Coordinates of C-alpha atoms in Angstrom, one line a residue:
Chain A
M1 CA 164.4 -22.8 -112.5
M2 CA 161.4 -25.1 -112.8
H3 CA 158.0 -23.7 -112.2
N4 CA 155.9 -26.1 -110.1
M5 CA 152.6 -27.2 -111.5
K6 CA 149.6 -26.2 -109.4
V7 CA 147.5 -29.1 -108.2
A8 CA 144.5 -29.6 -106.0
V9 CA 143.7 -32.6 -103.8
G10 CA 140.1 -34.0 -104.3
I11 CA 138.5 -36.4 -101.9
D12 CA 135.1 -37.9 -102.4
I13 CA 133.5 -39.7 -99.5
G14 CA 130.7 -42.2 -100.1
G15 CA 129.0 -44.6 -97.8
T16 CA 130.9 -47.5 -99.4
N17 CA 134.0 -46.1 -101.1
T18 CA 136.2 -43.1 -100.7
V19 CA 138.2 -42.0 -103.7
F20 CA 140.9 -39.4 -103.7
G21 CA 143.4 -37.9 -106.2
L22 CA 145.5 -35.0 -107.5
V23 CA 144.0 -32.8 -110.2
D24 CA 145.6 -30.1 -112.3
E25 CA 143.9 -26.9 -113.4
Q26 CA 142.8 -28.5 -116.7
G27 CA 140.9 -31.2 -114.9
N28 CA 143.5 -34.0 -115.5
C29 CA 143.6 -36.5 -112.7
L30 CA 147.4 -37.1 -112.2
A31 CA 147.2 -39.8 -109.5
Q32 CA 144.4 -41.5 -107.6
N33 CA 143.6 -44.1 -105.1
A34 CA 140.6 -45.4 -103.1
L35 CA 139.7 -47.2 -99.9
K36 CA 136.6 -48.7 -98.2
T37 CA 134.9 -46.0 -96.1
S38 CA 133.0 -48.6 -94.2
N39 CA 136.3 -50.2 -93.0
Y40 CA 136.8 -47.2 -90.7
P41 CA 134.2 -47.0 -88.0
L42 CA 136.3 -44.4 -86.2
V43 CA 136.7 -41.1 -88.2
N44 CA 140.1 -40.4 -86.7
D45 CA 141.5 -43.7 -88.2
F46 CA 139.9 -42.8 -91.5
V47 CA 141.4 -39.4 -91.6
A48 CA 144.9 -40.7 -90.6
E49 CA 144.8 -43.4 -93.4
V50 CA 143.5 -41.1 -96.1
S51 CA 146.1 -38.5 -95.2
K52 CA 148.9 -41.0 -95.3
Q53 CA 147.7 -42.2 -98.8
V54 CA 147.3 -38.7 -100.1
N55 CA 150.9 -37.9 -99.0
L56 CA 152.1 -41.0 -100.9
L57 CA 150.3 -39.7 -104.0
I58 CA 151.9 -36.3 -103.5
D59 CA 155.4 -37.9 -103.1
S60 CA 154.9 -39.8 -106.3
C61 CA 154.5 -36.7 -108.4
E62 CA 157.5 -34.4 -109.1
N63 CA 157.4 -30.6 -109.4
I64 CA 153.9 -30.0 -108.1
E65 CA 152.6 -27.4 -105.7
I66 CA 149.4 -28.3 -103.8
I67 CA 147.1 -25.3 -103.6
G68 CA 144.5 -26.9 -101.4
M69 CA 142.1 -29.8 -100.7
G70 CA 138.5 -30.1 -101.5
V71 CA 136.3 -32.8 -99.8
G72 CA 132.9 -33.8 -101.0
A73 CA 130.8 -35.8 -98.5
P74 CA 127.2 -36.6 -97.8
N75 CA 125.6 -34.0 -95.6
G76 CA 128.8 -31.9 -95.8
N77 CA 128.4 -28.3 -94.7
Y78 CA 130.6 -25.8 -96.4
Y79 CA 130.3 -23.1 -93.7
T80 CA 131.2 -25.3 -90.7
G81 CA 133.4 -27.9 -92.5
T82 CA 131.4 -30.6 -90.8
I83 CA 129.5 -33.7 -91.8
D84 CA 126.2 -33.5 -90.0
F85 CA 124.2 -36.6 -89.2
A86 CA 124.9 -38.4 -92.4
P87 CA 122.6 -41.5 -92.5
N88 CA 124.9 -43.5 -94.8
L89 CA 128.1 -43.1 -92.8
K90 CA 129.1 -44.9 -89.6
W91 CA 130.4 -41.7 -88.0
E92 CA 127.5 -40.3 -85.9
G93 CA 126.5 -36.8 -85.0
V94 CA 128.5 -33.8 -86.2
V95 CA 132.0 -34.7 -87.5
P96 CA 134.5 -31.8 -87.9
L97 CA 136.1 -33.4 -91.0
A98 CA 137.7 -30.3 -92.5
K99 CA 139.4 -29.5 -89.2
L100 CA 140.6 -33.1 -88.8
F101 CA 142.2 -33.2 -92.3
A102 CA 143.7 -29.7 -91.8
E103 CA 145.8 -31.1 -88.9
Y104 CA 147.7 -33.3 -91.4
F105 CA 148.4 -30.7 -94.1
N106 CA 149.7 -27.1 -94.5
F107 CA 147.3 -26.1 -97.2
P108 CA 143.6 -25.0 -96.9
V109 CA 140.9 -27.7 -96.7
S110 CA 137.3 -27.0 -97.8
L111 CA 134.3 -29.3 -97.5
T112 CA 130.8 -29.4 -99.1
N113 CA 128.2 -32.0 -100.0
D114 CA 128.7 -34.3 -103.0
A115 CA 126.1 -32.6 -105.2
N116 CA 127.6 -29.1 -104.6
A117 CA 131.1 -30.5 -105.3
A118 CA 129.7 -32.0 -108.6
A119 CA 128.2 -28.6 -109.5
I120 CA 131.6 -26.8 -109.0
G121 CA 133.3 -29.6 -110.9
E122 CA 130.9 -29.3 -113.8
R123 CA 131.4 -25.5 -113.9
I124 CA 135.2 -25.7 -113.9
Y125 CA 135.8 -28.8 -116.0
G126 CA 132.5 -29.9 -117.5
A127 CA 129.2 -29.1 -119.2
A128 CA 128.6 -25.8 -117.3
K129 CA 131.9 -24.1 -118.2
G130 CA 131.4 -20.4 -118.2
I131 CA 127.8 -20.6 -117.2
D132 CA 126.8 -18.4 -114.2
D133 CA 123.3 -19.8 -113.6
F134 CA 122.7 -23.5 -113.7
V135 CA 121.4 -26.4 -111.6
M136 CA 123.3 -29.7 -111.1
V137 CA 121.1 -32.7 -110.4
T138 CA 122.7 -35.9 -109.3
L139 CA 120.4 -39.0 -109.9
G140 CA 122.1 -41.6 -107.7
T141 CA 120.7 -43.7 -104.9
G142 CA 119.1 -40.4 -103.9
L143 CA 118.6 -37.1 -105.7
G144 CA 121.1 -34.4 -104.9
S145 CA 121.4 -30.9 -106.3
G146 CA 123.6 -27.9 -106.4
F147 CA 122.4 -24.5 -107.5
V148 CA 124.8 -21.9 -109.0
V149 CA 123.5 -18.4 -109.2
N150 CA 125.5 -15.3 -110.4
G151 CA 128.4 -17.7 -110.7
D152 CA 128.4 -18.7 -107.0
L153 CA 127.1 -21.8 -105.3
V154 CA 124.0 -21.3 -103.3
Y155 CA 124.7 -22.5 -99.7
G156 CA 121.8 -20.7 -98.0
H157 CA 122.1 -19.1 -94.6
D158 CA 123.1 -22.4 -92.9
G159 CA 125.0 -24.2 -95.6
F160 CA 122.1 -26.7 -96.3
A161 CA 120.6 -25.2 -99.5
G162 CA 120.0 -27.4 -102.6
E163 CA 117.9 -30.3 -101.3
L164 CA 115.8 -30.5 -104.5
G165 CA 115.5 -34.3 -103.8
H166 CA 113.5 -33.4 -100.7
T167 CA 111.0 -31.0 -102.2
I168 CA 107.6 -32.7 -102.1
V169 CA 106.3 -33.6 -105.5
E170 CA 103.3 -35.7 -104.4
K171 CA 101.5 -34.9 -101.1
N172 CA 100.9 -38.2 -99.4
G173 CA 103.1 -39.9 -101.9
R174 CA 105.8 -42.5 -101.4
A175 CA 107.5 -42.8 -98.0
C176 CA 110.9 -41.2 -98.0
G177 CA 114.0 -42.1 -95.9
C178 CA 113.7 -38.6 -94.4
G179 CA 110.5 -39.5 -92.6
R180 CA 108.1 -37.6 -94.9
R181 CA 106.1 -38.5 -98.0
G182 CA 106.3 -37.7 -101.7
C183 CA 109.9 -36.4 -101.9
L184 CA 111.1 -36.1 -105.5
E185 CA 113.9 -38.5 -104.8
T186 CA 111.5 -41.3 -104.0
Y187 CA 110.5 -41.1 -107.7
A188 CA 113.5 -39.6 -109.6
S189 CA 116.6 -41.4 -108.6
A190 CA 118.2 -44.8 -109.3
S191 CA 116.3 -46.3 -106.4
G192 CA 113.1 -44.3 -107.2
I193 CA 112.9 -45.7 -110.7
V194 CA 113.3 -49.2 -109.3
R195 CA 110.4 -48.6 -107.0
T196 CA 108.4 -47.5 -110.0
A197 CA 109.3 -50.6 -111.9
K198 CA 108.3 -52.9 -109.0
E199 CA 104.9 -51.1 -108.8
F200 CA 104.3 -51.3 -112.5
L201 CA 105.3 -55.0 -112.7
E202 CA 102.6 -55.9 -110.2
N203 CA 100.1 -55.3 -113.0
S204 CA 102.1 -56.6 -115.9
T205 CA 103.2 -59.9 -117.3
N206 CA 104.4 -58.6 -120.7
S207 CA 107.8 -57.0 -120.3
L208 CA 111.4 -57.9 -120.6
L209 CA 111.6 -57.0 -116.9
V210 CA 109.3 -59.8 -115.8
G211 CA 111.3 -62.5 -114.0
L212 CA 114.6 -60.6 -113.7
N213 CA 116.5 -61.5 -110.5
E214 CA 117.4 -57.9 -109.8
I215 CA 115.9 -54.8 -111.3
T216 CA 118.3 -51.8 -111.5
S217 CA 118.1 -48.5 -113.4
K218 CA 120.5 -50.1 -115.9
S219 CA 118.3 -53.1 -116.5
I220 CA 115.2 -50.8 -117.0
A221 CA 117.3 -48.7 -119.5
D222 CA 118.4 -51.8 -121.3
A223 CA 114.8 -53.0 -121.7
A224 CA 113.7 -49.6 -122.8
L225 CA 116.4 -49.5 -125.5
E226 CA 115.0 -52.8 -126.8
G227 CA 111.6 -51.1 -127.2
D228 CA 110.0 -52.6 -124.1
Q229 CA 106.8 -50.6 -123.5
L230 CA 106.6 -51.1 -119.8
A231 CA 110.2 -49.9 -119.4
L232 CA 109.4 -46.9 -121.6
D233 CA 106.3 -46.2 -119.4
I234 CA 108.5 -46.4 -116.3
F235 CA 110.9 -43.7 -117.8
D236 CA 107.9 -41.6 -118.8
F237 CA 106.4 -41.8 -115.3
T238 CA 109.8 -40.8 -113.7
A239 CA 110.3 -38.0 -116.2
E240 CA 106.9 -36.5 -115.5
K241 CA 107.8 -36.1 -111.8
L242 CA 111.3 -34.8 -112.5
G243 CA 110.1 -32.5 -115.3
F244 CA 107.3 -31.1 -113.1
S245 CA 109.8 -30.3 -110.3
L246 CA 112.3 -28.8 -112.7
A247 CA 109.6 -26.5 -114.1
N248 CA 108.9 -25.2 -110.6
T249 CA 112.6 -24.9 -110.0
V250 CA 113.2 -22.8 -113.1
A251 CA 110.5 -20.4 -112.0
I252 CA 112.6 -19.7 -108.9
S253 CA 116.1 -19.4 -110.2
S254 CA 115.7 -19.2 -114.0
P255 CA 118.9 -21.2 -114.8
K256 CA 120.4 -21.4 -118.3
L257 CA 121.1 -25.1 -118.0
I258 CA 120.3 -28.2 -116.0
V259 CA 123.0 -30.8 -115.8
L260 CA 122.1 -34.4 -114.9
F261 CA 124.7 -36.7 -113.4
G262 CA 124.8 -40.1 -111.7
G263 CA 123.5 -43.6 -112.3
L264 CA 120.1 -42.8 -113.7
A265 CA 121.5 -39.9 -115.9
Q266 CA 123.6 -42.5 -117.6
S267 CA 120.5 -43.7 -119.4
G268 CA 120.9 -40.5 -121.4
D269 CA 118.1 -39.6 -123.8
L270 CA 115.8 -42.2 -122.2
I271 CA 115.5 -39.9 -119.2
I272 CA 116.5 -36.5 -120.7
K273 CA 114.1 -36.4 -123.6
P274 CA 110.8 -37.1 -121.7
T275 CA 112.0 -34.9 -118.8
K276 CA 112.6 -32.0 -121.1
K277 CA 109.1 -32.5 -122.7
Y278 CA 107.3 -32.6 -119.4
M279 CA 109.3 -29.6 -118.1
E280 CA 108.3 -27.6 -121.2
D281 CA 104.7 -28.6 -120.7
Y282 CA 104.7 -27.4 -117.1
L283 CA 106.8 -24.2 -117.7
L284 CA 105.5 -20.7 -117.5
N285 CA 105.6 -19.2 -121.0
I286 CA 108.5 -16.8 -120.4
Y287 CA 110.8 -19.7 -119.7
R288 CA 109.9 -22.0 -122.5
N289 CA 112.5 -23.2 -125.0
K290 CA 115.3 -21.4 -123.1
V291 CA 116.5 -24.0 -120.6
D292 CA 118.7 -26.9 -121.7
I293 CA 118.9 -30.3 -120.0
V294 CA 122.2 -32.0 -120.7
P295 CA 124.2 -35.0 -119.3
S296 CA 127.3 -34.3 -117.3
K297 CA 130.6 -34.0 -119.3
L298 CA 132.8 -35.2 -116.4
K299 CA 134.3 -38.6 -117.0
A300 CA 132.4 -40.9 -114.7
S301 CA 135.5 -42.6 -113.4
D302 CA 137.1 -39.3 -112.4
A303 CA 134.0 -37.2 -111.7
A304 CA 133.8 -37.5 -108.0
I305 CA 137.5 -36.6 -107.5
L306 CA 137.3 -33.7 -110.0
G307 CA 134.2 -32.3 -108.3
A308 CA 135.8 -32.4 -104.9
S309 CA 139.1 -30.9 -106.1
A310 CA 137.2 -28.1 -107.9
L311 CA 136.2 -26.8 -104.5
A312 CA 139.9 -26.1 -103.8
W313 CA 140.3 -24.1 -107.0
N314 CA 137.1 -22.2 -106.2
Chain B
M1 CA 130.7 24.9 -98.0
M2 CA 127.5 22.8 -97.8
H3 CA 127.7 19.1 -98.4
N4 CA 124.9 18.0 -100.6
M5 CA 122.7 15.2 -99.3
K6 CA 122.7 12.1 -101.5
V7 CA 119.2 11.2 -102.7
A8 CA 117.8 8.5 -105.0
V9 CA 114.7 8.7 -107.2
G10 CA 112.2 5.9 -106.8
I11 CA 109.4 5.2 -109.3
D12 CA 106.9 2.4 -108.8
I13 CA 104.7 1.7 -111.8
G14 CA 101.4 -0.2 -111.2
G15 CA 98.6 -0.9 -113.6
T16 CA 96.5 1.8 -112.1
N17 CA 98.8 4.2 -110.3
T18 CA 102.4 5.3 -110.6
V19 CA 104.0 6.8 -107.5
F20 CA 107.4 8.5 -107.4
G21 CA 109.6 10.3 -104.9
L22 CA 113.0 11.2 -103.5
V23 CA 114.5 9.0 -100.8
D24 CA 117.6 9.6 -98.7
E25 CA 120.0 6.9 -97.5
Q26 CA 118.1 6.4 -94.3
G27 CA 114.9 5.6 -96.2
N28 CA 113.1 8.9 -95.6
C29 CA 110.9 9.9 -98.4
L30 CA 111.6 13.7 -98.9
A31 CA 109.0 14.4 -101.5
Q32 CA 106.6 12.4 -103.5
N33 CA 103.8 12.5 -106.1
A34 CA 101.6 10.2 -108.2
L35 CA 99.7 10.0 -111.4
K36 CA 97.3 7.6 -113.1
T37 CA 99.3 5.1 -115.3
S38 CA 96.2 4.3 -117.2
N39 CA 95.8 7.9 -118.4
Y40 CA 98.8 7.4 -120.6
P41 CA 98.2 4.9 -123.4
L42 CA 101.4 6.0 -125.1
V43 CA 104.6 5.2 -123.1
N44 CA 106.5 8.3 -124.5
D45 CA 103.8 10.6 -123.0
F46 CA 104.0 8.8 -119.7
V47 CA 107.8 9.1 -119.5
A48 CA 107.7 12.8 -120.5
E49 CA 105.1 13.6 -117.8
V50 CA 106.8 11.5 -115.0
S51 CA 110.1 13.1 -115.8
K52 CA 108.7 16.6 -115.7
Q53 CA 107.1 15.9 -112.3
V54 CA 110.3 14.3 -110.9
N55 CA 112.2 17.4 -111.9
L56 CA 109.7 19.5 -110.1
L57 CA 110.3 17.4 -107.0
I58 CA 114.1 17.8 -107.4
D59 CA 113.7 21.5 -107.8
S60 CA 111.6 21.7 -104.6
C61 CA 114.5 20.3 -102.5
E62 CA 117.6 22.2 -101.7
N63 CA 121.2 20.9 -101.3
I64 CA 120.6 17.5 -102.7
E65 CA 122.6 15.4 -105.1
I66 CA 120.7 12.7 -107.1
I67 CA 122.7 9.5 -107.3
G68 CA 120.4 7.6 -109.6
M69 CA 116.9 6.4 -110.4
G70 CA 115.3 3.0 -109.6
V71 CA 112.1 1.9 -111.4
G72 CA 109.9 -1.0 -110.2
A73 CA 107.4 -2.2 -112.8
P74 CA 105.4 -5.4 -113.5
N75 CA 107.5 -7.7 -115.8
G76 CA 110.4 -5.4 -115.5
N77 CA 113.7 -7.0 -116.6
Y78 CA 116.9 -5.8 -114.8
Y79 CA 119.3 -7.0 -117.5
T80 CA 117.5 -5.3 -120.5
G81 CA 115.9 -2.4 -118.7
T82 CA 112.7 -3.3 -120.5
I83 CA 109.1 -4.1 -119.5
D84 CA 108.2 -7.3 -121.4
F85 CA 104.6 -8.1 -122.3
A86 CA 103.0 -6.8 -119.0
P87 CA 99.4 -8.0 -119.0
N88 CA 98.2 -5.2 -116.7
L89 CA 99.8 -2.3 -118.6
K90 CA 98.5 -0.6 -121.8
W91 CA 101.9 -0.5 -123.4
E92 CA 102.3 -3.6 -125.5
G93 CA 105.3 -5.7 -126.4
V94 CA 108.8 -4.9 -125.2
V95 CA 109.1 -1.3 -123.8
P96 CA 112.6 0.0 -123.3
L97 CA 111.6 2.0 -120.2
A98 CA 115.0 2.5 -118.6
K99 CA 116.4 3.9 -121.8
L100 CA 113.4 6.3 -122.3
F101 CA 113.9 7.7 -118.8
A102 CA 117.7 7.9 -119.2
E103 CA 117.1 10.4 -122.0
Y104 CA 115.7 12.9 -119.5
F105 CA 118.3 12.6 -116.8
N106 CA 122.1 12.7 -116.4
F107 CA 122.2 10.0 -113.7
P108 CA 121.9 6.2 -114.1
V109 CA 118.5 4.5 -114.4
S110 CA 117.9 0.9 -113.3
L111 CA 114.7 -1.1 -113.6
T112 CA 113.4 -4.4 -112.2
N113 CA 110.1 -6.0 -111.4
D114 CA 108.1 -4.8 -108.4
A115 CA 108.8 -7.8 -106.2
N116 CA 112.6 -7.6 -106.7
A117 CA 112.4 -3.9 -105.9
A118 CA 110.5 -4.7 -102.7
A119 CA 113.2 -7.3 -101.8
I120 CA 116.0 -4.7 -102.2
G121 CA 114.0 -2.1 -100.3
E122 CA 113.4 -4.6 -97.4
R123 CA 117.1 -5.4 -97.3
I124 CA 118.3 -1.7 -97.3
Y125 CA 115.5 -0.2 -95.1
G126 CA 113.3 -2.9 -93.7
A127 CA 112.9 -6.3 -92.1
A128 CA 115.8 -7.9 -93.9
K129 CA 118.5 -5.4 -93.0
G130 CA 121.9 -7.2 -93.0
I131 CA 120.4 -10.5 -94.0
D132 CA 122.2 -12.1 -97.0
D133 CA 119.8 -15.0 -97.7
F134 CA 116.0 -14.3 -97.6
V135 CA 112.9 -14.4 -99.8
M136 CA 110.5 -11.6 -100.3
V137 CA 106.9 -12.6 -101.1
T138 CA 104.4 -9.9 -102.2
L139 CA 100.8 -11.0 -101.7
G140 CA 98.9 -8.5 -103.8
T141 CA 96.5 -9.1 -106.7
G142 CA 99.1 -11.7 -107.7
L143 CA 102.0 -13.3 -105.8
G144 CA 105.4 -11.9 -106.6
S145 CA 108.7 -12.9 -105.1
G146 CA 112.3 -11.8 -104.9
F147 CA 115.1 -14.1 -103.9
V148 CA 118.3 -12.8 -102.2
V149 CA 121.2 -15.2 -102.1
N150 CA 124.7 -14.4 -100.8
G151 CA 123.5 -10.8 -100.5
D152 CA 122.6 -10.5 -104.2
L153 CA 119.2 -10.6 -105.9
V154 CA 118.7 -13.7 -108.0
Y155 CA 117.9 -12.5 -111.6
G156 CA 118.6 -15.8 -113.3
H157 CA 120.3 -16.0 -116.7
D158 CA 117.5 -14.0 -118.4
G159 CA 116.4 -11.6 -115.7
F160 CA 113.1 -13.5 -115.0
A161 CA 114.0 -15.4 -111.9
G162 CA 111.7 -15.3 -108.8
E163 CA 108.2 -16.3 -110.1
L164 CA 107.2 -18.2 -107.1
G165 CA 103.6 -17.2 -107.8
H166 CA 103.8 -19.3 -110.9
T167 CA 105.1 -22.5 -109.4
I168 CA 102.4 -25.1 -109.6
V169 CA 101.1 -26.1 -106.2
E170 CA 98.1 -28.2 -107.4
K171 CA 98.3 -30.1 -110.7
N172 CA 95.0 -29.5 -112.5
G173 CA 94.1 -26.9 -109.9
R174 CA 92.6 -23.4 -110.4
A175 CA 92.9 -21.7 -113.8
C176 CA 95.6 -19.0 -113.7
G177 CA 95.9 -15.8 -115.8
C178 CA 99.1 -17.3 -117.3
G179 CA 97.1 -20.0 -119.1
R180 CA 98.1 -22.9 -116.9
R181 CA 96.5 -24.5 -113.8
G182 CA 97.2 -24.6 -110.1
C183 CA 99.7 -21.8 -109.8
L184 CA 100.4 -20.7 -106.2
E185 CA 99.1 -17.2 -106.9
T186 CA 95.6 -18.6 -107.7
Y187 CA 95.4 -19.5 -104.0
A188 CA 97.8 -17.3 -102.0
S189 CA 97.2 -13.7 -103.0
A190 CA 94.6 -11.1 -102.3
S191 CA 92.6 -12.3 -105.3
G192 CA 93.3 -16.0 -104.5
I193 CA 91.8 -15.8 -101.0
V194 CA 88.7 -14.1 -102.4
R195 CA 88.3 -17.1 -104.9
T196 CA 88.6 -19.4 -101.9
A197 CA 86.0 -17.4 -100.0
K198 CA 83.5 -17.6 -102.9
E199 CA 84.1 -21.4 -103.2
F200 CA 83.6 -21.9 -99.4
L201 CA 80.5 -19.7 -99.3
E202 CA 78.8 -21.9 -101.9
N203 CA 78.4 -24.5 -99.1
S204 CA 77.8 -22.2 -96.1
T205 CA 75.1 -20.0 -94.8
N206 CA 76.6 -19.4 -91.4
S207 CA 79.3 -16.8 -91.7
L208 CA 79.7 -13.0 -91.4
L209 CA 80.7 -13.1 -95.0
V210 CA 77.3 -14.3 -96.2
G211 CA 75.5 -11.5 -98.0
L212 CA 78.4 -9.0 -98.2
N213 CA 78.3 -6.9 -101.4
E214 CA 81.9 -7.4 -102.0
I215 CA 84.4 -9.8 -100.5
T216 CA 88.0 -8.6 -100.2
S217 CA 91.0 -10.0 -98.3
K218 CA 90.3 -7.2 -95.8
S219 CA 86.6 -8.3 -95.2
I220 CA 87.8 -11.9 -94.8
A221 CA 90.4 -10.7 -92.3
D222 CA 87.8 -8.6 -90.4
A223 CA 85.5 -11.6 -90.1
A224 CA 88.3 -13.8 -88.9
L225 CA 89.2 -11.3 -86.3
E226 CA 85.7 -11.5 -85.0
G227 CA 86.1 -15.3 -84.7
D228 CA 84.1 -16.2 -87.8
Q229 CA 84.9 -19.9 -88.4
L230 CA 84.5 -19.9 -92.1
A231 CA 86.8 -16.9 -92.4
L232 CA 89.4 -18.8 -90.3
D233 CA 89.0 -21.8 -92.4
I234 CA 89.6 -19.7 -95.5
F235 CA 92.9 -18.5 -94.0
D236 CA 93.8 -22.0 -93.0
F237 CA 93.2 -23.3 -96.6
T238 CA 95.3 -20.4 -98.0
A239 CA 98.1 -20.9 -95.5
E240 CA 98.3 -24.6 -96.3
K241 CA 99.1 -23.9 -100.0
L242 CA 101.5 -21.1 -99.1
G243 CA 103.2 -23.1 -96.3
F244 CA 103.7 -26.1 -98.6
S245 CA 105.3 -24.0 -101.3
L246 CA 107.5 -22.2 -98.9
A247 CA 108.7 -25.5 -97.5
N248 CA 109.7 -26.6 -101.0
T249 CA 111.3 -23.2 -101.5
V250 CA 113.4 -23.4 -98.4
A251 CA 114.8 -26.8 -99.5
I252 CA 116.2 -25.0 -102.6
S253 CA 117.7 -21.8 -101.2
S254 CA 117.7 -22.2 -97.4
P255 CA 116.8 -18.6 -96.5
K256 CA 117.1 -17.2 -93.0
L257 CA 114.0 -15.2 -93.4
I258 CA 110.8 -14.9 -95.5
V259 CA 109.2 -11.5 -95.6
L260 CA 105.6 -11.1 -96.5
F261 CA 104.3 -7.9 -98.1
G262 CA 101.2 -6.6 -99.7
G263 CA 97.4 -6.6 -99.2
L264 CA 97.0 -10.1 -97.9
A265 CA 100.2 -9.8 -95.7
Q266 CA 98.4 -6.9 -93.9
S267 CA 96.2 -9.5 -92.2
G268 CA 99.3 -10.2 -90.1
D269 CA 99.2 -13.2 -87.8
L270 CA 96.0 -14.4 -89.4
I271 CA 98.1 -15.5 -92.4
I272 CA 101.5 -15.7 -90.9
K273 CA 100.8 -18.1 -88.0
P274 CA 99.1 -20.8 -90.0
T275 CA 101.5 -20.4 -92.9
K276 CA 104.4 -20.9 -90.5
K277 CA 102.7 -24.0 -88.9
Y278 CA 102.1 -25.7 -92.3
M279 CA 105.6 -24.8 -93.5
E280 CA 107.2 -26.4 -90.5
D281 CA 104.9 -29.5 -91.0
Y282 CA 106.2 -29.9 -94.5
L283 CA 109.8 -29.0 -93.9
L284 CA 112.7 -31.4 -94.1
N285 CA 114.0 -31.9 -90.5
I286 CA 117.3 -30.0 -91.1
Y287 CA 115.4 -26.8 -91.8
R288 CA 112.9 -26.9 -89.0
N289 CA 112.6 -24.0 -86.5
K290 CA 115.3 -22.0 -88.3
V291 CA 113.3 -19.9 -90.9
D292 CA 111.3 -16.9 -89.7
I293 CA 108.3 -15.6 -91.5
V294 CA 107.7 -11.9 -90.8
P295 CA 105.7 -9.0 -92.2
S296 CA 107.4 -6.2 -94.1
K297 CA 108.8 -3.3 -92.1
L298 CA 108.4 -0.8 -94.8
K299 CA 105.7 1.8 -94.2
A300 CA 102.9 0.8 -96.6
S301 CA 102.4 4.3 -97.9
D302 CA 106.1 4.7 -98.9
A303 CA 107.0 1.1 -99.5
A304 CA 106.7 1.1 -103.3
I305 CA 108.8 4.2 -103.7
L306 CA 111.4 3.0 -101.2
G307 CA 111.7 -0.3 -102.9
A308 CA 112.3 1.2 -106.3
S309 CA 114.7 3.8 -105.0
A310 CA 116.7 1.1 -103.2
L311 CA 117.6 -0.2 -106.7
A312 CA 119.6 3.0 -107.3
W313 CA 121.5 2.6 -104.0
N314 CA 122.3 -1.0 -104.9

């Protein structure tokens, strides 16, 4: 008799795209597909279509046993299985997404926010394998984070723990989408570094970035790699804010490791080296030279699905 | 046949005094004693004397069964059972205190720092009973903290988690004993508020605090209770720093409750009300009006022993 291979379904919901797939225990993505989230203004239509497509993926694989489904979504709450007031999604208010998916399947459905899903993915398949105390920081359009303590994700009493991007790093600093000022994500994120570049360019004519049609974290990284001083200064400025916040974070949870993920993290040593330097400068002596900062080891193309699916294994 | 009552030994080591006693499961202190820590420049002499005195306490109680010993000490490390480079103790370097005590007794000995011990004490006997996610903040000479997440104390990978007092709240702020600048404890602690008072008094002649021989957190509180505006301003300044830091802390671990303990916390609403107001002002909207700040419910005279003994029950 054949033994069926155990497989988890992972669904990652973003404001633009939703990706989903089947993942085995080793983190191999057996099958995947995607659709445009924004094409589904009604969440019921969205759930019906994704469920149909997931069933097609399941039918395409032989000898598998689905152990569960993990969903990563902006503002996803693990405790309630709901998406609560996500600013980048068309579905308003509190959306009971885990319950809606559960109606289509006979296996358990878990939901959390995308940064928490990434943290679990990194622990099961990536750079934090076997590490019980670490922090995942996702440097995308915003800055998300997931804290793992004693081997468990920190959800907090209400499921909303881990908003490092909304710790205030500069009182009366930059305006943030949350309505306050000086949040870390207004500086340390793909959009934050672009804001910095635009500010710095107001007083500079001597840079590869001058005259570019569109400035992105990638174009800043490309200029920095060519030795462009303004681009290097932009990374230094960003790293100082991030390093400062990480030093304060280490004093709270004393992690072994900080894993960086997302668009800005793809600039690698350009962001990691100065961030590490500033973090060490700001750290209390008992923590110095103990905390690594490393890039994610999840394949970028699969990472979102892996992270979400990891929730099901957990 | 009599059933023996289960009892834990609690030892709290401070720079000046060491207090120790026997505590039952309900948090009643059955017997206690104290000695001057500073009279014992050699740690072996200290352990021998405390052990002798603890045995006298044990002999004085009938029908008890000792289940273990908990020790709270500055810079105490739960994982290693050592006191590491404590600036306020005469014993230098790394002191294997748990091991030294274990040689005198046939029950288990656990050690942690005083703020972590207070957190466990508050959860077992005090204001955080039954609460799985909370933060303990001790406002004594310094500012200590203990984080409880998912019902467990956060030790971090190295046992040194929970140094909220050494998160930086003002870059280039006040000099701290740790060698850096702007640590929260230079503002929000019994000594921090006295520093603030001295600064404020340089530009004021109209206050009950003018001309006092010695300014303490208690004399500032007394003046504030009489409506002294300068004293109220000093509390407001202190509360702004503490409230800001707590707002950033909430964004990381999303606790249900923050418990304040220690000398400055004894000023009650004078510190709690403005701290809560500033924390709410600085909080991200999803956390607002959800997090309580309350004073410790441990009796001040027993609290140190209760906290340490709680480690043994844990």
